[in-house]
Amino acid sequence: MSVEAVAYSPPTMLSINLTLHLSLVAVCKLTALIVKRRETLRNLEAFPGPPAHWLFGHVQEFKQDGTELDKVVKWGEQYPFAFQIWFGPFVSFLNIHHPDYVKTLLSTTEPKDDFGYRFIIPWIGDGLLVSSGQKWFRNRRLLTPGFHYDILKPYVKLMSDSAKTMLDKWESYAQTSESFELFEHVSLMTLDSIMKCAFSFVSCFTYINLTVYDLSFLINLRFRVIPYHNNIIFHLSPHGFRFRKAVKVAHHHTEEVIRKRREELKKETELDRIQAKRNLDFLDILLCARDENQHSLSDEDIRAEVDTFMFEGHDTTASGISFILYCLACNPEHQQMCRDEITYALEGKDTIDWEDLSKIPYTTMCIKESLRLYPPVPGIARKITKPLTFFDGRTAAAGSLVGTSVYGIHRNATVWENPNVFDPLRFLPENVSSRSPHAFVPFSAGPRFCNSEVIPVPRLK
């Protein structure tokens, strides 16, 4: 038997140093995470929660079968006011689900959390949704004129036109008794509306809608899949590639809308003069806005706000409208009352006017009840910069992630009688006056009220 000699090449000093360096980085990173976990446990020790897996936290409890939000409500019955929810071994949110707790948090100007919201920034940038501090105050002040009644009134006609287009499609389905996916149609209608009302722009709605839907799906997916929380892992994954491609498409569309409007406004830079020729829209406000120092919004700021409104303005609205129709379909007696009320208000017209909106109080209550049961944005979150003490004396330490479960508040049995029952009469004036104003917060509350605060968590669709 012969023995062959195998050449042995000793490791070089470079490879040894590289291995030691990577090992040291890994140890330091793991140590930092362990320290962070201990700090989180200490910060939220006053708020017990359901038992969590040492590695996965509560992630395995969410089966992605449409029951995730009901699971949070169920936990809320066991842990009044607030409890911890863990995403993996190192990230924990204090989930609050009672009006008195929500009032304490939402009355502050604390910034959005740096966990879930960061996943959406590559798409919508640092717009009103995620910005904070002086930038948020400045941009909010500059954009406020875009929501004046004089700006909004002409939108009713444009929205009616979009709704008519959708209803014409539905008429063909009604003739054949063929079933169809309602949300897709409503989503196209709301995108049509936001494009015409906010940007006076009409183009390739289906393509844009698919891009926005794709981005929403991928952000939700990244939030759920813990390894994707790492930027490098997500960037190298097929989903990361798909996300970057969709972002590129969305940004190209936004930049094209802005470019065309800049061309149109070259000769006019004052809103009063523009309004004398046509109805103003949101993009006019953005491009003509000036602060007290006569500084305008940067191109990056404008794109961020346009992308923010493209996302928030149509997707969450589509979800809300779809669930309103769902609730009325499940409750035909209320549907009939709404139909009778609207028919009476229209007085033979086929389009509702701004002045008619005050003539449909029962329909308005049905809309609010649907928003209570199925809020389009089921959760919002903040990262507090200073200790936050609630009415019962418990305190969340600075640096804590605090999430407001809008869905949990709206179905809290200590606040709402028979919370799972569709009952529009909850919103009669006398019933509203006897409840905390923070018991119903589909559009948030406090300084960021009506800013459609979105956190990438699954919606009930």
Short mmCIF file of C-alpha atoms in Angstrom, two decimals:
data_model
loop_
_atom_site.label_atom_id
_atom_site.label_comp_id
_atom_site.label_asym_id
_atom_site.label_seq_id
_atom_site.Cartn_x
_atom_site.Cartn_y
_atom_site.Cartn_z
CA MET A 1 0.00 0.00 0.00
CA SER A 2 1.29 3.42 -0.96
CA VAL A 3 0.69 6.65 0.85
CA GLU A 4 0.41 9.84 -1.12
CA ALA A 5 1.67 13.04 0.39
CA VAL A 6 -0.80 15.87 0.49
CA ALA A 7 0.56 19.38 0.40
CA TYR A 8 -0.45 21.44 3.39
CA SER A 9 -0.75 25.17 3.07
CA PRO A 10 -0.76 26.90 6.46
CA PRO A 11 -3.26 29.75 6.90
CA THR A 12 -1.86 33.13 6.08
CA MET A 13 -1.71 35.89 8.62
CA LEU A 14 -4.30 37.78 6.57
CA SER A 15 -6.86 34.98 6.75
CA ILE A 16 -6.22 34.52 10.47
CA ASN A 17 -6.70 38.24 11.09
CA LEU A 18 -9.86 38.27 8.98
CA THR A 19 -11.32 35.30 10.88
CA LEU A 20 -10.49 36.89 14.22
CA HIS A 21 -11.97 40.19 13.11
CA LEU A 22 -15.23 38.60 11.94
CA SER A 23 -15.45 36.56 15.14
CA LEU A 24 -14.91 39.68 17.22
CA VAL A 25 -17.59 41.57 15.29
CA ALA A 26 -20.03 38.69 15.75
CA VAL A 27 -19.32 38.51 19.49
CA CYS A 28 -19.72 42.28 19.88
CA LYS A 29 -22.98 42.24 17.92
CA LEU A 30 -24.38 39.36 19.95
CA THR A 31 -23.32 41.04 23.19
CA ALA A 32 -25.04 44.26 22.15
CA LEU A 33 -28.23 42.37 21.34
CA ILE A 34 -28.19 40.56 24.68
CA VAL A 35 -27.69 43.87 26.48
CA LYS A 36 -30.55 45.33 24.46
CA ARG A 37 -32.84 42.44 25.42
CA ARG A 38 -32.05 42.85 29.10
CA GLU A 39 -32.65 46.58 28.86
CA THR A 40 -35.99 46.00 27.13
CA LEU A 41 -37.07 43.50 29.79
CA ARG A 42 -36.12 46.01 32.48
CA ASN A 43 -37.88 48.93 30.74
CA LEU A 44 -41.15 47.05 30.38
CA GLU A 45 -41.09 44.86 33.49
CA ALA A 46 -44.26 46.57 34.78
CA PHE A 47 -46.20 45.25 31.79
CA PRO A 48 -46.49 41.45 31.72
CA GLY A 49 -47.69 39.71 28.58
CA PRO A 50 -48.42 36.31 27.09
CA PRO A 51 -45.56 33.77 27.29
CA ALA A 52 -43.07 34.18 24.44
CA HIS A 53 -40.76 31.68 22.73
CA TRP A 54 -37.13 32.40 23.61
CA LEU A 55 -36.14 32.70 19.92
CA PHE A 56 -39.27 33.56 17.94
CA GLY A 57 -41.10 35.61 20.55
CA HIS A 58 -44.77 35.73 19.57
CA VAL A 59 -44.21 35.50 15.82
CA GLN A 60 -45.35 31.86 15.69
CA GLU A 61 -48.64 32.88 17.30
CA PHE A 62 -49.52 34.83 14.17
CA LYS A 63 -50.57 32.17 11.67
CA GLN A 64 -51.16 34.52 8.73
CA ASP A 65 -54.67 33.12 8.42
CA GLY A 66 -56.63 36.30 9.07
CA THR A 67 -56.86 35.80 12.85
CA GLU A 68 -53.76 37.77 13.91
CA LEU A 69 -55.61 40.87 15.05
CA ASP A 70 -58.22 38.83 16.93
CA LYS A 71 -55.35 37.14 18.76
CA VAL A 72 -54.22 40.55 20.02
CA VAL A 73 -57.78 41.32 21.18
CA LYS A 74 -57.89 37.98 23.02
CA TRP A 75 -54.62 38.74 24.80
CA GLY A 76 -56.03 42.13 25.73
CA GLU A 77 -58.80 40.45 27.70
CA GLN A 78 -56.16 38.78 29.86
CA TYR A 79 -53.84 41.80 30.14
CA PRO A 80 -55.89 44.99 30.61
CA PHE A 81 -54.59 48.26 29.16
CA ALA A 82 -51.24 46.99 27.82
CA PHE A 83 -48.94 44.01 27.32
CA GLN A 84 -45.67 43.11 25.59
CA ILE A 85 -45.45 41.52 22.13
CA TRP A 86 -42.05 40.15 21.07
CA PHE A 87 -40.82 39.96 17.48
CA GLY A 88 -37.93 37.55 17.81
CA PRO A 89 -35.63 37.54 20.86
CA PHE A 90 -34.59 41.19 20.82
CA VAL A 91 -37.50 43.42 19.74
CA SER A 92 -40.51 44.02 21.97
CA PHE A 93 -43.43 46.43 21.61
CA LEU A 94 -45.62 47.58 24.46
CA ASN A 95 -49.05 47.05 22.90
CA ILE A 96 -51.66 49.42 24.33
CA HIS A 97 -55.35 48.89 23.72
CA HIS A 98 -57.32 51.18 26.04
CA PRO A 99 -58.45 54.80 25.46
CA ASP A 100 -56.85 56.13 28.66
CA TYR A 101 -53.48 54.67 27.66
CA VAL A 102 -53.84 55.86 24.07
CA LYS A 103 -54.59 59.40 25.21
CA THR A 104 -51.30 59.52 27.10
CA LEU A 105 -49.26 58.40 24.10
CA LEU A 106 -50.98 60.20 21.24
CA SER A 107 -51.06 63.54 23.03
CA THR A 108 -47.25 63.60 22.77
CA THR A 109 -45.09 64.50 19.77
CA GLU A 110 -42.92 61.40 20.12
CA PRO A 111 -41.41 60.13 16.84
CA LYS A 112 -42.44 57.02 14.95
CA ASP A 113 -40.66 53.82 15.88
CA ASP A 114 -37.40 52.95 14.12
CA PHE A 115 -38.34 49.30 13.63
CA GLY A 116 -41.34 48.78 11.35
CA TYR A 117 -41.51 52.21 9.75
CA ARG A 118 -37.94 52.03 8.47
CA PHE A 119 -38.97 49.34 6.00
CA ILE A 120 -41.18 51.80 4.15
CA ILE A 121 -38.70 54.70 3.94
CA PRO A 122 -36.89 53.46 0.78
CA TRP A 123 -40.21 53.87 -1.01
CA ILE A 124 -41.94 56.95 0.45
CA GLY A 125 -38.90 58.76 1.84
CA ASP A 126 -38.98 61.08 4.83
CA GLY A 127 -42.47 62.48 4.26
CA LEU A 128 -45.19 63.45 6.73
CA LEU A 129 -45.81 59.84 7.66
CA VAL A 130 -42.35 59.14 9.10
CA SER A 131 -40.67 62.51 9.59
CA SER A 132 -40.42 64.09 13.03
CA GLY A 133 -39.25 67.18 14.85
CA GLN A 134 -38.90 70.51 13.09
CA LYS A 135 -39.06 68.97 9.64
CA TRP A 136 -42.47 67.45 10.36
CA PHE A 137 -43.81 70.69 11.86
CA ARG A 138 -42.54 72.75 8.93
CA ASN A 139 -43.87 70.46 6.20
CA ARG A 140 -47.17 69.92 7.96
CA ARG A 141 -47.64 73.69 8.16
CA LEU A 142 -46.76 74.13 4.47
CA LEU A 143 -49.14 71.38 3.37
CA THR A 144 -52.12 72.36 5.54
CA PRO A 145 -53.59 74.71 2.87
CA GLY A 146 -54.06 71.67 0.67
CA PHE A 147 -56.84 70.47 2.97
CA HIS A 148 -58.89 73.67 3.12
CA TYR A 149 -62.58 73.26 2.26
CA ASP A 150 -62.18 75.50 -0.79
CA ILE A 151 -59.61 73.04 -2.13
CA LEU A 152 -61.58 69.92 -1.23
CA LYS A 153 -65.05 70.89 -2.49
CA PRO A 154 -64.32 70.45 -6.22
CA TYR A 155 -62.98 66.97 -5.49
CA VAL A 156 -66.50 65.63 -4.88
CA LYS A 157 -67.30 65.78 -8.61
CA LEU A 158 -64.01 64.06 -9.54
CA MET A 159 -64.58 61.30 -6.99
CA SER A 160 -68.12 60.80 -8.26
CA ASP A 161 -66.80 60.38 -11.80
CA SER A 162 -64.34 57.72 -10.63
CA ALA A 163 -67.08 55.92 -8.69
CA LYS A 164 -69.35 55.96 -11.76
CA THR A 165 -66.66 54.31 -13.85
CA MET A 166 -66.37 51.56 -11.24
CA LEU A 167 -70.14 51.12 -10.99
CA ASP A 168 -70.43 50.77 -14.77
CA LYS A 169 -68.08 47.78 -14.51
CA TRP A 170 -70.17 46.33 -11.71
CA GLU A 171 -73.30 46.73 -13.80
CA SER A 172 -71.92 44.25 -16.31
CA TYR A 173 -71.27 41.74 -13.52
CA ALA A 174 -74.79 42.26 -12.23
CA GLN A 175 -76.18 41.24 -15.62
CA THR A 176 -74.31 37.92 -15.55
CA SER A 177 -74.41 37.17 -11.80
CA GLU A 178 -70.67 36.59 -12.08
CA SER A 179 -68.70 37.03 -8.84
CA PHE A 180 -65.57 39.19 -8.70
CA GLU A 181 -62.92 40.49 -6.29
CA LEU A 182 -64.35 43.77 -5.03
CA PHE A 183 -61.18 45.18 -3.46
CA GLU A 184 -59.33 45.26 -6.79
CA HIS A 185 -62.04 47.44 -8.35
CA VAL A 186 -62.29 49.74 -5.35
CA SER A 187 -58.52 50.11 -5.24
CA LEU A 188 -58.42 51.22 -8.88
CA MET A 189 -61.23 53.67 -8.17
CA THR A 190 -59.47 55.25 -5.20
CA LEU A 191 -56.21 55.44 -7.14
CA ASP A 192 -58.09 57.12 -9.99
CA SER A 193 -59.52 59.58 -7.45
CA ILE A 194 -56.23 60.40 -5.73
CA MET A 195 -54.46 60.87 -9.05
CA LYS A 196 -57.11 63.26 -10.37
CA CYS A 197 -57.78 65.13 -7.13
CA ALA A 198 -54.25 65.43 -5.74
CA PHE A 199 -52.22 65.52 -8.95
CA SER A 200 -54.67 66.30 -11.79
CA PHE A 201 -53.03 63.36 -13.52
CA VAL A 202 -54.56 60.53 -15.53
CA SER A 203 -52.42 57.60 -16.68
CA CYS A 204 -51.90 53.80 -16.50
CA PHE A 205 -53.81 53.25 -13.24
CA THR A 206 -53.69 49.47 -13.36
CA TYR A 207 -49.90 49.44 -13.73
CA ILE A 208 -49.40 51.93 -10.88
CA ASN A 209 -51.90 50.10 -8.69
CA LEU A 210 -50.07 46.79 -9.17
CA THR A 211 -46.78 48.48 -8.24
CA VAL A 212 -48.23 49.99 -5.07
CA TYR A 213 -49.88 46.69 -4.16
CA ASP A 214 -46.60 44.85 -4.72
CA LEU A 215 -44.70 47.29 -2.50
CA SER A 216 -47.31 47.02 0.25
CA PHE A 217 -47.10 43.21 0.15
CA LEU A 218 -43.29 43.18 0.29
CA ILE A 219 -43.17 45.62 3.22
CA ASN A 220 -45.65 43.46 5.14
CA LEU A 221 -43.60 40.37 4.26
CA ARG A 222 -40.37 41.96 5.48
CA PHE A 223 -42.02 42.93 8.75
CA ARG A 224 -43.04 39.30 9.33
CA VAL A 225 -39.83 37.53 8.27
CA ILE A 226 -37.24 38.20 10.97
CA PRO A 227 -34.11 37.54 8.84
CA TYR A 228 -35.39 40.17 6.39
CA HIS A 229 -35.04 42.78 9.14
CA ASN A 230 -31.34 42.73 8.28
CA ASN A 231 -30.70 45.12 5.38
CA ILE A 232 -28.01 42.96 3.77
CA ILE A 233 -30.06 39.74 3.88
CA PHE A 234 -33.13 41.47 2.44
CA HIS A 235 -31.06 43.25 -0.22
CA LEU A 236 -29.58 39.95 -1.44
CA SER A 237 -32.90 38.08 -1.38
CA PRO A 238 -35.28 37.68 -4.37
CA HIS A 239 -37.86 39.71 -2.45
CA GLY A 240 -35.32 42.49 -1.95
CA PHE A 241 -34.62 42.58 -5.69
CA ARG A 242 -38.36 42.68 -6.42
CA PHE A 243 -38.80 45.49 -3.86
CA ARG A 244 -36.04 47.63 -5.40
CA LYS A 245 -37.46 47.12 -8.87
CA ALA A 246 -40.95 48.20 -7.73
CA VAL A 247 -39.51 51.24 -5.90
CA LYS A 248 -37.71 52.27 -9.08
CA VAL A 249 -40.97 52.08 -11.04
CA ALA A 250 -42.87 54.07 -8.38
CA HIS A 251 -40.19 56.76 -8.16
CA HIS A 252 -40.00 57.07 -11.95
CA HIS A 253 -43.75 57.65 -12.10
CA THR A 254 -43.64 60.21 -9.29
CA GLU A 255 -40.77 62.12 -10.85
CA GLU A 256 -42.62 62.21 -14.16
CA VAL A 257 -45.74 63.66 -12.52
CA ILE A 258 -43.67 66.33 -10.77
CA ARG A 259 -41.66 67.16 -13.91
CA LYS A 260 -44.76 67.74 -16.00
CA ARG A 261 -46.33 69.96 -13.35
CA ARG A 262 -43.17 72.05 -13.01
CA GLU A 263 -43.34 72.69 -16.74
CA GLU A 264 -46.95 73.84 -16.41
CA LEU A 265 -46.14 76.15 -13.50
CA LYS A 266 -43.14 77.89 -15.02
CA LYS A 267 -45.20 80.98 -15.77
CA GLU A 268 -47.26 80.91 -12.58
CA THR A 269 -45.79 80.64 -9.06
CA GLU A 270 -48.59 82.13 -6.94
CA LEU A 271 -51.51 79.98 -5.85
CA ASP A 272 -54.08 82.76 -6.18
CA ARG A 273 -53.22 83.28 -9.83
CA ILE A 274 -53.27 79.55 -10.52
CA GLN A 275 -56.62 79.14 -8.75
CA ALA A 276 -58.11 81.89 -10.90
CA LYS A 277 -57.54 79.63 -13.92
CA ARG A 278 -58.39 76.19 -12.51
CA ASN A 279 -58.93 74.19 -9.32
CA LEU A 280 -55.85 73.81 -7.17
CA ASP A 281 -54.60 70.37 -6.25
CA PHE A 282 -52.17 68.93 -3.72
CA LEU A 283 -49.23 69.08 -6.12
CA ASP A 284 -49.80 72.80 -6.71
CA ILE A 285 -49.58 73.33 -2.95
CA LEU A 286 -46.33 71.36 -2.75
CA LEU A 287 -44.60 73.14 -5.61
CA CYS A 288 -45.64 76.64 -4.54
CA ALA A 289 -45.19 76.24 -0.76
CA ARG A 290 -42.81 78.69 0.93
CA ASP A 291 -41.89 78.94 4.61
CA GLU A 292 -41.34 82.15 6.58
CA ASN A 293 -37.87 82.45 5.05
CA GLN A 294 -39.28 81.99 1.54
CA HIS A 295 -37.61 78.59 1.26
CA SER A 296 -39.45 76.03 -0.85
CA LEU A 297 -39.61 72.27 -0.42
CA SER A 298 -36.68 70.39 -1.95
CA ASP A 299 -37.21 67.99 -4.87
CA GLU A 300 -36.62 65.12 -2.44
CA ASP A 301 -39.24 66.48 -0.02
CA ILE A 302 -41.79 66.88 -2.80
CA ARG A 303 -41.23 63.35 -4.09
CA ALA A 304 -41.54 61.97 -0.55
CA GLU A 305 -44.88 63.71 0.01
CA VAL A 306 -46.23 62.65 -3.39
CA ASP A 307 -45.23 59.01 -2.78
CA THR A 308 -46.70 59.17 0.73
CA PHE A 309 -50.04 60.41 -0.54
CA MET A 310 -50.00 57.97 -3.44
CA PHE A 311 -49.72 55.12 -0.92
CA GLU A 312 -51.81 56.42 1.97
CA GLY A 313 -54.35 58.22 -0.15
CA HIS A 314 -55.59 55.24 -2.10
CA ASP A 315 -54.66 51.93 -0.47
CA THR A 316 -56.01 52.55 3.02
CA THR A 317 -59.07 54.29 1.55
CA ALA A 318 -59.73 51.30 -0.68
CA SER A 319 -59.56 49.00 2.34
CA GLY A 320 -61.95 51.21 4.31
CA ILE A 321 -64.50 51.44 1.49
CA SER A 322 -64.33 47.71 0.81
CA PHE A 323 -65.12 46.90 4.43
CA ILE A 324 -67.95 49.44 4.50
CA LEU A 325 -69.54 47.61 1.57
CA TYR A 326 -68.84 44.30 3.31
CA CYS A 327 -70.54 45.43 6.52
CA LEU A 328 -73.60 46.69 4.65
CA ALA A 329 -73.80 43.43 2.66
CA CYS A 330 -73.75 41.49 5.95
CA ASN A 331 -76.42 43.75 7.42
CA PRO A 332 -79.04 44.28 4.67
CA GLU A 333 -81.44 46.10 6.99
CA HIS A 334 -78.85 48.84 7.53
CA GLN A 335 -78.00 48.80 3.84
CA GLN A 336 -81.62 49.53 2.98
CA MET A 337 -81.78 52.42 5.45
CA CYS A 338 -78.65 53.94 3.89
CA ARG A 339 -80.09 53.50 0.40
CA ASP A 340 -83.35 55.21 1.36
CA GLU A 341 -81.51 58.07 3.08
CA ILE A 342 -79.18 58.70 0.14
CA THR A 343 -82.01 58.48 -2.40
CA TYR A 344 -83.92 61.10 -0.43
CA ALA A 345 -80.86 63.37 -0.16
CA LEU A 346 -80.12 63.18 -3.89
CA GLU A 347 -83.63 64.36 -4.83
CA GLY A 348 -83.43 62.75 -8.26
CA LYS A 349 -79.77 63.59 -8.98
CA ASP A 350 -77.29 60.87 -9.87
CA THR A 351 -74.30 62.57 -8.21
CA ILE A 352 -73.89 63.70 -4.62
CA ASP A 353 -72.78 67.29 -3.97
CA TRP A 354 -70.72 68.73 -1.11
CA GLU A 355 -73.86 70.18 0.50
CA ASP A 356 -75.53 66.74 0.49
CA LEU A 357 -72.94 65.23 2.82
CA SER A 358 -74.70 66.72 5.86
CA LYS A 359 -77.99 65.10 4.82
CA ILE A 360 -76.92 61.49 5.34
CA PRO A 361 -76.38 61.11 9.11
CA TYR A 362 -77.37 57.42 9.29
CA THR A 363 -75.04 56.51 6.42
CA THR A 364 -72.29 58.44 8.19
CA MET A 365 -72.88 56.40 11.36
CA CYS A 366 -72.66 53.18 9.33
CA ILE A 367 -69.36 54.33 7.86
CA LYS A 368 -67.98 55.07 11.33
CA GLU A 369 -69.15 51.71 12.66
CA SER A 370 -67.38 49.94 9.81
CA LEU A 371 -64.21 51.94 10.53
CA ARG A 372 -64.52 50.83 14.15
CA LEU A 373 -64.78 47.15 13.29
CA TYR A 374 -62.26 47.21 10.44
CA PRO A 375 -59.90 50.17 10.75
CA PRO A 376 -57.81 50.44 7.55
CA VAL A 377 -54.75 51.12 9.71
CA PRO A 378 -54.97 48.59 12.57
CA GLY A 379 -51.85 49.78 14.41
CA ILE A 380 -49.52 52.75 14.86
CA ALA A 381 -46.28 52.90 16.82
CA ARG A 382 -43.85 55.32 18.46
CA LYS A 383 -40.42 55.12 20.03
CA ILE A 384 -40.61 57.25 23.14
CA THR A 385 -37.69 59.53 23.94
CA LYS A 386 -38.60 60.09 27.57
CA PRO A 387 -40.38 58.07 30.27
CA LEU A 388 -44.14 57.80 29.72
CA THR A 389 -46.32 57.38 32.80
CA PHE A 390 -49.89 56.19 32.31
CA PHE A 391 -52.96 56.94 34.40
CA ASP A 392 -52.53 53.79 36.54
CA GLY A 393 -49.00 54.79 37.59
CA ARG A 394 -47.09 52.33 35.40
CA THR A 395 -44.23 53.79 33.38
CA ALA A 396 -42.62 52.83 30.10
CA ALA A 397 -38.96 53.86 30.08
CA ALA A 398 -37.35 56.11 27.47
CA GLY A 399 -36.36 54.15 24.38
CA SER A 400 -39.36 51.81 24.58
CA LEU A 401 -41.32 50.90 21.46
CA VAL A 402 -45.01 51.56 22.12
CA GLY A 403 -47.66 50.36 19.69
CA THR A 404 -51.27 51.50 19.66
CA SER A 405 -53.59 48.68 18.62
CA VAL A 406 -56.40 50.59 16.91
CA TYR A 407 -58.15 47.31 16.20
CA GLY A 408 -57.78 46.30 19.86
CA ILE A 409 -59.20 49.60 21.16
CA HIS A 410 -62.17 49.43 18.80
CA ARG A 411 -63.03 45.91 20.00
CA ASN A 412 -62.23 46.37 23.67
CA ALA A 413 -65.17 44.89 25.58
CA THR A 414 -64.58 47.20 28.55
CA VAL A 415 -65.20 50.17 26.24
CA TRP A 416 -67.74 48.89 23.72
CA GLU A 417 -70.80 46.79 24.56
CA ASN A 418 -71.00 43.73 22.29
CA PRO A 419 -67.92 44.98 20.40
CA ASN A 420 -68.15 42.47 17.55
CA VAL A 421 -71.72 43.47 16.62
CA PHE A 422 -72.36 45.99 13.83
CA ASP A 423 -74.38 48.74 15.52
CA PRO A 424 -74.30 52.20 13.89
CA LEU A 425 -76.33 53.70 16.76
CA ARG A 426 -73.13 53.70 18.82
CA PHE A 427 -72.40 56.93 16.97
CA LEU A 428 -75.55 58.81 17.90
CA PRO A 429 -74.45 62.15 19.41
CA GLU A 430 -75.64 61.20 22.91
CA ASN A 431 -73.68 57.93 22.79
CA VAL A 432 -70.54 59.58 21.47
CA SER A 433 -70.58 62.22 24.21
CA SER A 434 -70.56 59.53 26.91
CA ARG A 435 -67.39 57.86 25.53
CA SER A 436 -63.76 58.81 25.65
CA PRO A 437 -62.76 60.59 22.41
CA HIS A 438 -59.83 58.15 22.27
CA ALA A 439 -62.13 55.11 22.09
CA PHE A 440 -62.52 55.67 18.34
CA VAL A 441 -59.25 56.56 16.60
CA PRO A 442 -59.30 55.27 12.99
CA PHE A 443 -57.37 58.39 11.94
CA SER A 444 -55.11 58.56 15.01
CA ALA A 445 -55.39 61.48 17.46
CA GLY A 446 -53.34 64.28 18.95
CA PRO A 447 -50.75 66.33 17.02
CA ARG A 448 -50.59 63.79 14.16
CA PHE A 449 -54.34 63.40 13.86
CA CYS A 450 -55.56 62.51 10.36
CA ASN A 451 -52.02 61.87 9.17
CA SER A 452 -52.92 58.26 8.33
CA GLU A 453 -50.16 56.76 10.40
CA VAL A 454 -49.29 53.47 8.81
CA ILE A 455 -47.32 50.61 10.24
CA PRO A 456 -46.66 47.67 7.94
CA VAL A 457 -48.79 45.01 9.60
CA PRO A 458 -51.37 42.80 7.92
CA ARG A 459 -54.79 44.25 7.23
CA LEU A 460 -57.98 42.23 7.14
CA LYS A 461 -58.48 41.80 3.42
#
